[in-house]
Amino acid sequence: MHELIGQPIAALDTPKLLLDLDVLDENLVQMQEGCQRAQKRLRVHFKSLKSGSLARYLATRGVQDFACAKLNEAEVLVEFGLREILVANQIVGSAKLERLARLAQLANLSVCVDALDQVRALGEVARRHNVTIGVLIEVDIGMNRCGVPPGDEVVQLARALVAEPGLRFVGLQGYDGHLQMLPDPTERARLCRQGLDRLKQTRELVEAAGFEVNLVSGAGTGTWSFACEHAALTELQPGSFLLMDAAYHWIRPEFNCSLSVLTTVISRRPGWYVLDAGSKAISQDFGKPLIKGRPEERVLKLAEEHTCVAIDGPEPSIGQVREVIPAHCCATMNLHRLVLACRKGLVEGVWLIEASGRYD
Ligand SMILES: Cc1ncc(COP(=O)(O)O)c(C=O)c1O
C-alpha cells in the first residue's frame, strides 16, 4: 500500500477512502482558535477518527487531549503514544475493567460513571492493580442516555468516589448529544445554554459540598460555539468537525468536508449513472451522501456495492471518477481499514484505521 504515497488521486484504483489534510487542518485551526479565545481546552473525540496515525498527526498540530467511546479506541491511542485520554463512557464488566487498569498504568486515564456499582468496581480494580484512575461523573443534561440527573445525586456519587483510594475525582461530563443535529441554530443555542446552566449549578453544588471540580467536559460539533460562550465547561469534546459529512456540514457550514470516498462510474443510462461503492463503503445511517462539487447530481439509492445517481445534464462517461461525501463520517470511518491522507491531489500517507469494526 505504501506504493500509493506520492500518487495523484486521479490515478488511484477505487473505491478508496480519502482524507484531505488541508481541509482537516483548516477545521482544526478554526476549532483550536475558537477554544483558545473562549479559554477552553480542546479534547478531540477519537470515536470519529479511529486511526492512530491520524491521532498522531493531530498531536503534531497541538492536540494533546483525546476522548474516546470505547476501550479499543483508548488502546489504539496509547499504542500511538498519546497519553491524555478520557473514556467518555461507562466501562462495565471484569474483562473491560482489567483492560482499563492496564491502560491506566500507561496513560493519564479518566473514565465516566453514573452509578455506585461502577464506582465500587472501578475502585476495586484500581486498588488491585495499584493504579490511580481518574473519574468524571456523567450528568444527564437532557440527552436521556447515560448520566445522573443534575443535582444532589451527583453530590452523593462524588462522596462515594472520594472514599475510594484508587480513584481520583476529576470532575463532570455533560454531553448534549440530543442537540447536535437540531436544525434551528437559535433553538439549538437556547437548549444548549439551558443544559449547561444545569451542569454549572450541579458543579456549584458539588463544590459547596467540599469536593474540588477540576474539569467539566462536554459539547460536540453541533453545539461547540454555544459551549464556548458558556461558563459551564472547562473543555469541549467534539470529534466530527475534523472530517465532517453531508449531515453535519448543513448544521455547521463553518467546517468543510475533508472525508470522501473516491469512486468510479461503472454504468450509465439517460439521466442516471452508477458508482462502484455502496452501503458497505458509505454509511447511510444519517441519510444519503452527496457528490462532491456537483450539487446537480443527486444520489437516489445505495445498494451494497453500488450507488445510483440522478443527473439532469449529460451523464459522465464510464470510467470517470466522483468523490462521494458520506452523510455520517464516524460510521464511514468504521467501515474502512485504510484511509489515504491526501494533500493538493497527491497521496501523502496511507493510514490504518485500527479501531474500525471494533465495538469493545
Ligand atoms: C460523549 C460524547 N461526546 C462528544 C461527542 C461529540 O461528537 P461530534 O463532535 O462528533 O458530534 C459525542 C458523539 O457521539 C459523544 O458521544
mmCIF file of C-alpha atoms and ligand atoms in Angstrom:
data_model
loop_
_atom_site.group_PDB
_atom_site.id
_atom_site.type_symbol
_atom_site.label_atom_id
_atom_site.label_comp_id
_atom_site.label_asym_id
_atom_site.label_seq_id
_atom_site.Cartn_x
_atom_site.Cartn_y
_atom_site.Cartn_z
ATOM 1 C CA MET A 1 0.000 0.000 0.000
ATOM 2 C CA HIS A 2 2.918 2.362 0.606
ATOM 3 C CA GLU A 3 3.468 2.384 -3.139
ATOM 4 C CA LEU A 4 0.436 4.713 -3.179
ATOM 5 C CA ILE A 5 2.360 7.508 -1.461
ATOM 6 C CA GLY A 6 3.054 10.285 -3.934
ATOM 7 C CA GLN A 7 0.416 9.026 -6.389
ATOM 8 C CA PRO A 8 -2.095 11.511 -7.784
ATOM 9 C CA ILE A 9 -5.670 10.880 -6.600
ATOM 10 C CA ALA A 10 -6.732 10.683 -10.250
ATOM 11 C CA ALA A 11 -4.551 7.581 -10.724
ATOM 12 C CA LEU A 12 -5.990 5.582 -7.805
ATOM 13 C CA ASP A 13 -7.995 2.401 -8.095
ATOM 14 C CA THR A 14 -11.421 2.764 -6.451
ATOM 15 C CA PRO A 15 -13.192 2.725 -4.087
ATOM 16 C CA LYS A 16 -10.783 4.468 -1.698
ATOM 17 C CA LEU A 17 -11.411 6.480 1.443
ATOM 18 C CA LEU A 18 -9.708 9.894 1.151
ATOM 19 C CA LEU A 19 -8.856 12.489 3.748
ATOM 20 C CA ASP A 20 -7.968 15.976 2.524
ATOM 21 C CA LEU A 21 -5.341 17.155 5.014
ATOM 22 C CA ASP A 22 -5.553 20.824 4.013
ATOM 23 C CA VAL A 23 -9.271 20.860 4.804
ATOM 24 C CA LEU A 24 -8.711 18.889 8.011
ATOM 25 C CA ASP A 25 -6.018 21.406 9.072
ATOM 26 C CA GLU A 26 -8.374 24.344 8.469
ATOM 27 C CA ASN A 27 -11.124 22.687 10.524
ATOM 28 C CA LEU A 28 -8.688 22.024 13.334
ATOM 29 C CA VAL A 29 -7.276 25.555 13.392
ATOM 30 C CA GLN A 30 -10.758 27.029 13.464
ATOM 31 C CA MET A 31 -11.759 24.896 16.453
ATOM 32 C CA GLN A 32 -8.454 25.487 18.235
ATOM 33 C CA GLU A 33 -8.703 29.254 17.786
ATOM 34 C CA GLY A 34 -12.335 29.280 18.937
ATOM 35 C CA CYS A 35 -11.484 27.273 22.049
ATOM 36 C CA GLN A 36 -8.435 29.411 22.749
ATOM 37 C CA ARG A 37 -10.454 32.632 22.506
ATOM 38 C CA ALA A 38 -13.000 31.168 24.935
ATOM 39 C CA GLN A 39 -10.245 29.813 27.212
ATOM 40 C CA LYS A 40 -11.482 26.244 26.881
ATOM 41 C CA ARG A 41 -9.320 23.200 26.340
ATOM 42 C CA LEU A 42 -9.986 21.090 23.256
ATOM 43 C CA ARG A 43 -10.310 17.349 23.701
ATOM 44 C CA VAL A 44 -10.774 15.683 20.309
ATOM 45 C CA HIS A 45 -13.235 12.774 20.279
ATOM 46 C CA PHE A 46 -11.463 9.794 18.721
ATOM 47 C CA LYS A 47 -14.676 7.826 18.096
ATOM 48 C CA SER A 48 -14.947 9.799 14.837
ATOM 49 C CA LEU A 49 -11.353 9.131 13.774
ATOM 50 C CA LYS A 50 -10.341 5.622 14.878
ATOM 51 C CA SER A 51 -6.920 5.856 13.216
ATOM 52 C CA GLY A 52 -3.783 6.028 15.349
ATOM 53 C CA SER A 53 -1.797 7.751 12.594
ATOM 54 C CA LEU A 54 -4.473 10.417 12.332
ATOM 55 C CA ALA A 55 -4.348 10.971 16.115
ATOM 56 C CA ARG A 56 -0.568 11.258 15.922
ATOM 57 C CA TYR A 57 -0.891 13.739 13.034
ATOM 58 C CA LEU A 58 -3.211 15.855 15.206
ATOM 59 C CA ALA A 59 -0.711 15.664 18.066
ATOM 60 C CA THR A 60 1.894 17.287 15.795
ATOM 61 C CA ARG A 61 -0.618 20.117 15.373
ATOM 62 C CA GLY A 62 -1.154 20.770 19.045
ATOM 63 C CA VAL A 63 -3.868 18.278 20.049
ATOM 64 C CA GLN A 64 -2.905 16.686 23.359
ATOM 65 C CA ASP A 65 -6.195 15.546 24.850
ATOM 66 C CA PHE A 66 -8.434 12.859 23.400
ATOM 67 C CA ALA A 67 -11.806 11.399 24.311
ATOM 68 C CA CYS A 68 -12.988 8.004 23.205
ATOM 69 C CA ALA A 69 -16.169 5.983 23.441
ATOM 70 C CA LYS A 70 -14.681 2.510 23.769
ATOM 71 C CA LEU A 71 -11.616 0.880 25.283
ATOM 72 C CA ASN A 72 -10.355 -0.384 21.929
ATOM 73 C CA GLU A 73 -10.045 3.267 20.876
ATOM 74 C CA ALA A 74 -8.131 4.112 24.050
ATOM 75 C CA GLU A 75 -5.816 1.158 23.383
ATOM 76 C CA VAL A 76 -5.029 2.474 19.895
ATOM 77 C CA LEU A 77 -4.290 5.929 21.305
ATOM 78 C CA VAL A 78 -1.903 4.505 23.897
ATOM 79 C CA GLU A 79 -0.209 2.335 21.264
ATOM 80 C CA PHE A 80 0.439 5.510 19.276
ATOM 81 C CA GLY A 81 1.953 7.317 22.238
ATOM 82 C CA LEU A 82 -0.995 9.506 23.194
ATOM 83 C CA ARG A 83 -1.341 9.734 26.921
ATOM 84 C CA GLU A 84 -4.148 12.145 27.861
ATOM 85 C CA ILE A 85 -7.296 10.097 27.498
ATOM 86 C CA LEU A 86 -10.867 10.387 28.704
ATOM 87 C CA VAL A 87 -13.062 7.354 28.146
ATOM 88 C CA ALA A 88 -16.255 9.391 27.873
ATOM 89 C CA ASN A 89 -18.407 6.410 28.705
ATOM 90 C CA GLN A 90 -19.249 3.857 31.389
ATOM 91 C CA ILE A 91 -16.957 0.806 31.499
ATOM 92 C CA VAL A 92 -18.566 -2.290 32.974
ATOM 93 C CA GLY A 93 -17.518 -5.940 33.413
ATOM 94 C CA SER A 94 -14.375 -7.566 34.762
ATOM 95 C CA ALA A 95 -12.645 -8.122 31.392
ATOM 96 C CA LYS A 96 -13.006 -4.442 30.471
ATOM 97 C CA LEU A 97 -12.014 -3.223 33.930
ATOM 98 C CA GLU A 98 -8.789 -5.228 33.667
ATOM 99 C CA ARG A 99 -8.069 -3.565 30.303
ATOM 100 C CA LEU A 100 -8.857 -0.164 31.786
ATOM 101 C CA ALA A 101 -6.475 -0.731 34.698
ATOM 102 C CA ARG A 102 -3.705 -1.774 32.294
ATOM 103 C CA LEU A 103 -4.266 1.414 30.294
ATOM 104 C CA ALA A 104 -4.149 3.472 33.493
ATOM 105 C CA GLN A 105 -0.596 2.172 34.013
ATOM 106 C CA LEU A 106 0.406 3.699 30.677
ATOM 107 C CA ALA A 107 -1.664 6.866 30.367
ATOM 108 C CA ASN A 108 -3.311 9.652 32.306
ATOM 109 C CA LEU A 109 -6.677 7.979 32.015
ATOM 110 C CA SER A 110 -10.136 9.045 33.148
ATOM 111 C CA VAL A 111 -13.497 7.370 32.777
ATOM 112 C CA CYS A 112 -17.149 8.302 33.361
ATOM 113 C CA VAL A 113 -19.510 6.868 35.959
ATOM 114 C CA ASP A 114 -23.181 7.343 36.726
ATOM 115 C CA ALA A 115 -23.771 4.693 39.418
ATOM 116 C CA LEU A 116 -22.402 3.490 42.725
ATOM 117 C CA ASP A 117 -21.845 -0.045 41.388
ATOM 118 C CA GLN A 118 -19.422 1.323 38.773
ATOM 119 C CA VAL A 119 -17.569 3.340 41.423
ATOM 120 C CA ARG A 120 -17.077 0.269 43.612
ATOM 121 C CA ALA A 121 -15.935 -1.947 40.740
ATOM 122 C CA LEU A 122 -13.519 0.731 39.493
ATOM 123 C CA GLY A 123 -12.147 1.276 42.994
ATOM 124 C CA GLU A 124 -11.580 -2.464 43.431
ATOM 125 C CA VAL A 125 -9.687 -2.909 40.147
ATOM 126 C CA ALA A 126 -7.624 0.261 40.715
ATOM 127 C CA ARG A 127 -6.537 -0.992 44.174
ATOM 128 C CA ARG A 128 -5.698 -4.476 42.891
ATOM 129 C CA HIS A 129 -3.511 -3.051 40.078
ATOM 130 C CA ASN A 130 -2.123 -0.304 42.262
ATOM 131 C CA VAL A 131 -3.091 2.405 39.774
ATOM 132 C CA THR A 132 -4.998 5.646 40.020
ATOM 133 C CA ILE A 133 -7.970 6.047 37.705
ATOM 134 C CA GLY A 134 -9.447 9.484 37.123
ATOM 135 C CA VAL A 135 -13.225 9.607 37.288
ATOM 136 C CA LEU A 136 -15.797 12.050 35.918
ATOM 137 C CA ILE A 137 -19.419 11.850 36.970
ATOM 138 C CA GLU A 138 -21.613 11.954 33.895
ATOM 139 C CA VAL A 139 -24.570 14.291 34.312
ATOM 140 C CA ASP A 140 -27.600 13.853 32.052
ATOM 141 C CA ILE A 141 -28.300 17.362 30.774
ATOM 142 C CA GLY A 142 -31.204 16.335 28.550
ATOM 143 C CA MET A 143 -29.934 13.646 26.208
ATOM 144 C CA ASN A 144 -31.600 10.796 28.116
ATOM 145 C CA ARG A 145 -28.729 8.393 27.558
ATOM 146 C CA CYS A 146 -26.255 7.739 30.383
ATOM 147 C CA GLY A 147 -25.798 10.113 33.300
ATOM 148 C CA VAL A 148 -27.061 11.081 36.727
ATOM 149 C CA PRO A 149 -29.773 13.765 36.828
ATOM 150 C CA PRO A 150 -28.356 17.194 37.711
ATOM 151 C CA GLY A 151 -28.479 17.917 41.431
ATOM 152 C CA ASP A 152 -27.984 16.072 44.735
ATOM 153 C CA GLU A 153 -27.473 12.600 43.295
ATOM 154 C CA VAL A 154 -24.227 13.859 41.757
ATOM 155 C CA VAL A 155 -23.015 15.043 45.175
ATOM 156 C CA GLN A 156 -23.755 11.599 46.670
ATOM 157 C CA LEU A 157 -21.772 9.894 43.931
ATOM 158 C CA ALA A 158 -18.863 12.326 44.426
ATOM 159 C CA ARG A 159 -18.857 11.426 48.129
ATOM 160 C CA ALA A 160 -18.614 7.701 47.330
ATOM 161 C CA LEU A 161 -15.896 8.368 44.775
ATOM 162 C CA VAL A 162 -13.531 10.282 47.001
ATOM 163 C CA ALA A 163 -13.781 7.459 49.557
ATOM 164 C CA GLU A 164 -12.161 5.038 47.060
ATOM 165 C CA PRO A 165 -8.354 5.210 47.416
ATOM 166 C CA GLY A 166 -7.583 4.131 43.831
ATOM 167 C CA LEU A 167 -9.884 6.730 42.277
ATOM 168 C CA ARG A 168 -9.316 10.415 41.669
ATOM 169 C CA PHE A 169 -12.431 12.568 41.354
ATOM 170 C CA VAL A 170 -11.700 14.767 38.355
ATOM 171 C CA GLY A 171 -14.979 16.473 37.572
ATOM 172 C CA LEU A 172 -18.135 16.256 35.489
ATOM 173 C CA GLN A 173 -19.195 15.369 31.960
ATOM 174 C CA GLY A 174 -22.418 16.684 30.445
ATOM 175 C CA TYR A 175 -22.876 15.901 26.768
ATOM 176 C CA ASP A 176 -25.813 17.360 24.846
ATOM 177 C CA GLY A 177 -25.977 14.775 22.066
ATOM 178 C CA HIS A 178 -29.703 15.366 21.519
ATOM 179 C CA LEU A 179 -28.950 18.891 20.279
ATOM 180 C CA GLN A 180 -26.072 18.293 17.873
ATOM 181 C CA MET A 181 -28.232 17.982 14.760
ATOM 182 C CA LEU A 182 -31.072 20.294 15.765
ATOM 183 C CA PRO A 183 -31.599 22.298 12.540
ATOM 184 C CA ASP A 184 -32.657 25.646 14.045
ATOM 185 C CA PRO A 185 -29.476 27.275 15.416
ATOM 186 C CA THR A 186 -31.390 29.643 17.705
ATOM 187 C CA GLU A 187 -33.242 26.786 19.335
ATOM 188 C CA ARG A 188 -30.039 24.707 19.477
ATOM 189 C CA ALA A 189 -28.263 27.588 21.245
ATOM 190 C CA ARG A 190 -31.130 28.121 23.691
ATOM 191 C CA LEU A 191 -31.384 24.462 24.684
ATOM 192 C CA CYS A 192 -27.600 24.153 24.870
ATOM 193 C CA ARG A 193 -27.436 27.073 27.330
ATOM 194 C CA GLN A 194 -30.288 25.551 29.332
ATOM 195 C CA GLY A 195 -28.450 22.226 29.689
ATOM 196 C CA LEU A 196 -25.143 23.902 30.529
ATOM 197 C CA ASP A 197 -26.857 26.076 33.155
ATOM 198 C CA ARG A 198 -27.938 22.878 34.913
ATOM 199 C CA LEU A 199 -24.413 21.489 34.638
ATOM 200 C CA LYS A 200 -22.959 24.657 36.140
ATOM 201 C CA GLN A 201 -25.459 24.592 39.023
ATOM 202 C CA THR A 202 -24.519 20.965 39.653
ATOM 203 C CA ARG A 203 -20.833 21.859 39.736
ATOM 204 C CA GLU A 204 -21.601 24.553 42.301
ATOM 205 C CA LEU A 205 -23.500 22.035 44.467
ATOM 206 C CA VAL A 206 -20.601 19.568 44.322
ATOM 207 C CA GLU A 207 -18.108 22.307 45.220
ATOM 208 C CA ALA A 208 -20.337 23.576 48.041
ATOM 209 C CA ALA A 209 -20.227 20.043 49.459
ATOM 210 C CA GLY A 210 -16.435 20.366 49.617
ATOM 211 C CA PHE A 211 -15.311 18.453 46.514
ATOM 212 C CA GLU A 212 -12.928 20.036 44.054
ATOM 213 C CA VAL A 213 -14.085 20.014 40.421
ATOM 214 C CA ASN A 214 -11.111 20.453 38.110
ATOM 215 C CA LEU A 215 -12.631 19.563 34.792
ATOM 216 C CA VAL A 216 -16.067 19.870 33.173
ATOM 217 C CA SER A 217 -16.263 18.308 29.716
ATOM 218 C CA GLY A 218 -18.964 18.260 27.050
ATOM 219 C CA ALA A 219 -20.311 19.597 23.725
ATOM 220 C CA GLY A 220 -19.911 18.332 20.191
ATOM 221 C CA THR A 221 -19.562 19.749 16.706
ATOM 222 C CA GLY A 222 -23.181 20.976 16.649
ATOM 223 C CA THR A 223 -23.013 22.891 19.947
ATOM 224 C CA TRP A 224 -19.342 23.869 20.070
ATOM 225 C CA SER A 225 -19.685 27.640 19.621
ATOM 226 C CA PHE A 226 -22.527 27.935 22.163
ATOM 227 C CA ALA A 227 -20.499 25.910 24.659
ATOM 228 C CA CYS A 228 -17.566 28.270 24.087
ATOM 229 C CA GLU A 229 -19.761 31.189 25.165
ATOM 230 C CA HIS A 230 -20.947 29.476 28.358
ATOM 231 C CA ALA A 231 -19.030 29.282 31.633
ATOM 232 C CA ALA A 232 -20.020 25.682 32.482
ATOM 233 C CA LEU A 233 -17.414 23.748 30.503
ATOM 234 C CA THR A 234 -13.658 23.829 31.009
ATOM 235 C CA GLU A 235 -13.172 21.795 27.834
ATOM 236 C CA LEU A 236 -15.002 20.764 24.655
ATOM 237 C CA GLN A 237 -15.014 17.215 23.289
ATOM 238 C CA PRO A 238 -16.101 17.394 19.616
ATOM 239 C CA GLY A 239 -14.951 14.864 17.024
ATOM 240 C CA SER A 240 -16.808 15.174 13.700
ATOM 241 C CA PHE A 241 -15.657 18.741 12.993
ATOM 242 C CA LEU A 242 -12.359 17.373 11.648
ATOM 243 C CA LEU A 243 -13.779 15.045 8.995
ATOM 244 C CA MET A 244 -17.279 16.464 8.614
ATOM 245 C CA ASP A 245 -20.040 14.979 6.472
ATOM 246 C CA ALA A 246 -23.090 15.942 4.462
ATOM 247 C CA ALA A 247 -25.398 15.955 7.514
ATOM 248 C CA TYR A 248 -23.121 17.999 9.748
ATOM 249 C CA HIS A 249 -21.986 20.427 7.034
ATOM 250 C CA TRP A 250 -25.559 21.598 6.736
ATOM 251 C CA ILE A 251 -25.677 22.256 10.510
ATOM 252 C CA ARG A 252 -22.145 23.667 10.797
ATOM 253 C CA PRO A 253 -21.091 25.141 7.424
ATOM 254 C CA GLU A 254 -18.019 26.755 9.011
ATOM 255 C CA PHE A 255 -16.329 23.335 8.846
ATOM 256 C CA ASN A 256 -15.708 21.710 5.467
ATOM 257 C CA CYS A 257 -15.809 18.056 4.493
ATOM 258 C CA SER A 258 -12.320 16.538 4.486
ATOM 259 C CA LEU A 259 -13.523 12.931 4.167
ATOM 260 C CA SER A 260 -14.761 11.421 0.918
ATOM 261 C CA VAL A 261 -14.983 8.107 -0.871
ATOM 262 C CA LEU A 262 -13.347 8.063 -4.296
ATOM 263 C CA THR A 263 -15.477 6.050 -6.715
ATOM 264 C CA THR A 264 -15.716 5.230 -10.433
ATOM 265 C CA VAL A 265 -18.682 5.403 -12.795
ATOM 266 C CA ILE A 266 -19.278 1.785 -13.858
ATOM 267 C CA SER A 267 -22.610 2.111 -15.672
ATOM 268 C CA ARG A 268 -24.796 4.807 -17.215
ATOM 269 C CA ARG A 269 -28.117 5.381 -18.935
ATOM 270 C CA PRO A 270 -30.026 8.583 -19.779
ATOM 271 C CA GLY A 271 -30.411 10.714 -16.619
ATOM 272 C CA TRP A 272 -28.586 8.268 -14.384
ATOM 273 C CA TYR A 273 -25.234 6.723 -13.559
ATOM 274 C CA VAL A 274 -23.889 4.107 -11.155
ATOM 275 C CA LEU A 275 -20.787 4.253 -8.916
ATOM 276 C CA ASP A 276 -18.656 1.321 -7.740
ATOM 277 C CA ALA A 277 -19.212 1.758 -3.979
ATOM 278 C CA GLY A 278 -22.357 1.394 -1.922
ATOM 279 C CA SER A 279 -23.506 0.965 1.651
ATOM 280 C CA LYS A 280 -20.535 -1.264 2.549
ATOM 281 C CA ALA A 281 -18.227 1.723 1.971
ATOM 282 C CA ILE A 282 -20.500 4.730 2.576
ATOM 283 C CA SER A 283 -22.593 4.861 5.740
ATOM 284 C CA GLN A 284 -26.207 5.844 5.165
ATOM 285 C CA ASP A 285 -27.497 5.867 8.741
ATOM 286 C CA PHE A 286 -27.693 9.694 8.594
ATOM 287 C CA GLY A 287 -29.145 9.773 5.079
ATOM 288 C CA LYS A 288 -27.938 9.909 1.511
ATOM 289 C CA PRO A 289 -24.414 11.023 0.611
ATOM 290 C CA LEU A 290 -23.609 13.916 -1.718
ATOM 291 C CA ILE A 291 -21.459 14.022 -4.842
ATOM 292 C CA LYS A 292 -18.609 16.429 -4.080
ATOM 293 C CA GLY A 293 -18.707 19.681 -6.039
ATOM 294 C CA ARG A 294 -21.724 18.585 -8.104
ATOM 295 C CA PRO A 295 -24.927 19.757 -6.432
ATOM 296 C CA GLU A 296 -26.900 18.978 -9.600
ATOM 297 C CA GLU A 297 -26.115 15.256 -9.278
ATOM 298 C CA ARG A 298 -28.424 13.577 -6.731
ATOM 299 C CA VAL A 299 -27.886 10.234 -5.042
ATOM 300 C CA LEU A 300 -31.014 8.121 -5.444
ATOM 301 C CA LYS A 301 -30.127 4.912 -3.642
ATOM 302 C CA LEU A 302 -27.300 2.783 -2.317
ATOM 303 C CA ALA A 303 -27.032 -0.957 -2.736
ATOM 304 C CA GLU A 304 -24.237 -2.877 -1.025
ATOM 305 C CA GLU A 305 -21.683 -2.189 -3.770
ATOM 306 C CA HIS A 306 -23.448 0.393 -5.961
ATOM 307 C CA THR A 307 -24.638 3.979 -5.678
ATOM 308 C CA CYS A 308 -27.192 5.209 -8.223
ATOM 309 C CA VAL A 309 -27.101 8.902 -9.048
ATOM 310 C CA ALA A 310 -29.612 11.018 -10.990
ATOM 311 C CA ILE A 311 -28.263 13.706 -13.304
ATOM 312 C CA ASP A 312 -30.080 16.370 -15.334
ATOM 313 C CA GLY A 313 -27.324 17.137 -17.800
ATOM 314 C CA PRO A 314 -25.173 14.734 -19.779
ATOM 315 C CA GLU A 315 -24.146 11.627 -17.824
ATOM 316 C CA PRO A 316 -20.436 11.158 -17.085
ATOM 317 C CA SER A 317 -18.723 8.566 -19.222
ATOM 318 C CA ILE A 318 -17.851 5.148 -17.867
ATOM 319 C CA GLY A 319 -14.526 5.248 -16.012
ATOM 320 C CA GLN A 320 -14.860 8.850 -14.794
ATOM 321 C CA VAL A 321 -14.416 9.346 -11.058
ATOM 322 C CA ARG A 322 -16.592 11.000 -8.441
ATOM 323 C CA GLU A 323 -15.879 11.824 -4.796
ATOM 324 C CA VAL A 324 -18.777 10.919 -2.543
ATOM 325 C CA ILE A 325 -19.272 12.854 0.716
ATOM 326 C CA PRO A 326 -20.835 10.474 3.252
ATOM 327 C CA ALA A 327 -23.781 11.646 5.353
ATOM 328 C CA HIS A 328 -22.068 10.309 8.504
ATOM 329 C CA CYS A 329 -18.287 10.493 8.846
ATOM 330 C CA CYS A 330 -17.872 8.434 12.053
ATOM 331 C CA ALA A 331 -19.852 5.475 10.734
ATOM 332 C CA THR A 332 -17.999 5.649 7.392
ATOM 333 C CA MET A 333 -14.580 5.547 9.085
ATOM 334 C CA ASN A 334 -15.863 2.462 10.877
ATOM 335 C CA LEU A 335 -16.453 0.718 7.528
ATOM 336 C CA HIS A 336 -12.872 1.045 6.248
ATOM 337 C CA ARG A 337 -9.484 -0.396 7.165
ATOM 338 C CA LEU A 338 -7.412 2.306 5.428
ATOM 339 C CA VAL A 339 -7.676 5.999 4.734
ATOM 340 C CA LEU A 340 -5.460 7.788 2.238
ATOM 341 C CA ALA A 341 -4.250 11.089 3.656
ATOM 342 C CA CYS A 342 -4.021 13.468 0.673
ATOM 343 C CA ARG A 343 -2.804 16.984 0.035
ATOM 344 C CA LYS A 344 -3.174 19.025 -3.142
ATOM 345 C CA GLY A 345 -4.303 15.989 -5.107
ATOM 346 C CA LEU A 346 -1.470 13.669 -4.025
ATOM 347 C CA VAL A 347 -1.421 10.807 -1.529
ATOM 348 C CA GLU A 348 0.733 11.799 1.456
ATOM 349 C CA GLY A 349 0.050 8.891 3.811
ATOM 350 C CA VAL A 350 -1.628 5.502 3.933
ATOM 351 C CA TRP A 351 -3.144 5.278 7.388
ATOM 352 C CA LEU A 352 -4.618 2.221 9.040
ATOM 353 C CA ILE A 353 -7.930 2.690 10.851
ATOM 354 C CA GLU A 354 -7.069 0.324 13.683
ATOM 355 C CA ALA A 355 -10.289 0.747 15.662
ATOM 356 C CA SER A 356 -12.669 0.319 12.731
ATOM 357 C CA GLY A 357 -15.151 -2.518 13.028
ATOM 358 C CA ARG A 358 -14.489 -2.859 16.759
ATOM 359 C CA TYR A 359 -17.143 -2.328 19.380
ATOM 360 C CA ASP A 360 -15.453 -3.454 22.604
HETATM 361 C C1 LIG B 1 -19.846 11.642 24.825
HETATM 362 C C2 LIG B 1 -19.693 12.341 23.515
HETATM 363 N N1 LIG B 1 -19.004 13.494 23.475
HETATM 364 C C3 LIG B 1 -18.845 14.185 22.356
HETATM 365 C C4 LIG B 1 -19.366 13.728 21.161
HETATM 366 C C5 LIG B 1 -19.181 14.673 20.011
HETATM 367 O O1 LIG B 1 -19.125 14.214 18.813
HETATM 368 P P1 LIG B 1 -19.339 15.039 17.474
HETATM 369 O O2 LIG B 1 -18.492 16.238 17.531
HETATM 370 O O3 LIG B 1 -18.882 14.031 16.522
HETATM 371 O O4 LIG B 1 -20.773 15.369 17.360
HETATM 372 C C6 LIG B 1 -20.075 12.507 21.137
HETATM 373 C C7 LIG B 1 -20.655 11.971 19.912
HETATM 374 O O5 LIG B 1 -21.246 10.949 19.816
HETATM 375 C C8 LIG B 1 -20.249 11.797 22.354
HETATM 376 O O6 LIG B 1 -20.945 10.663 22.411
#
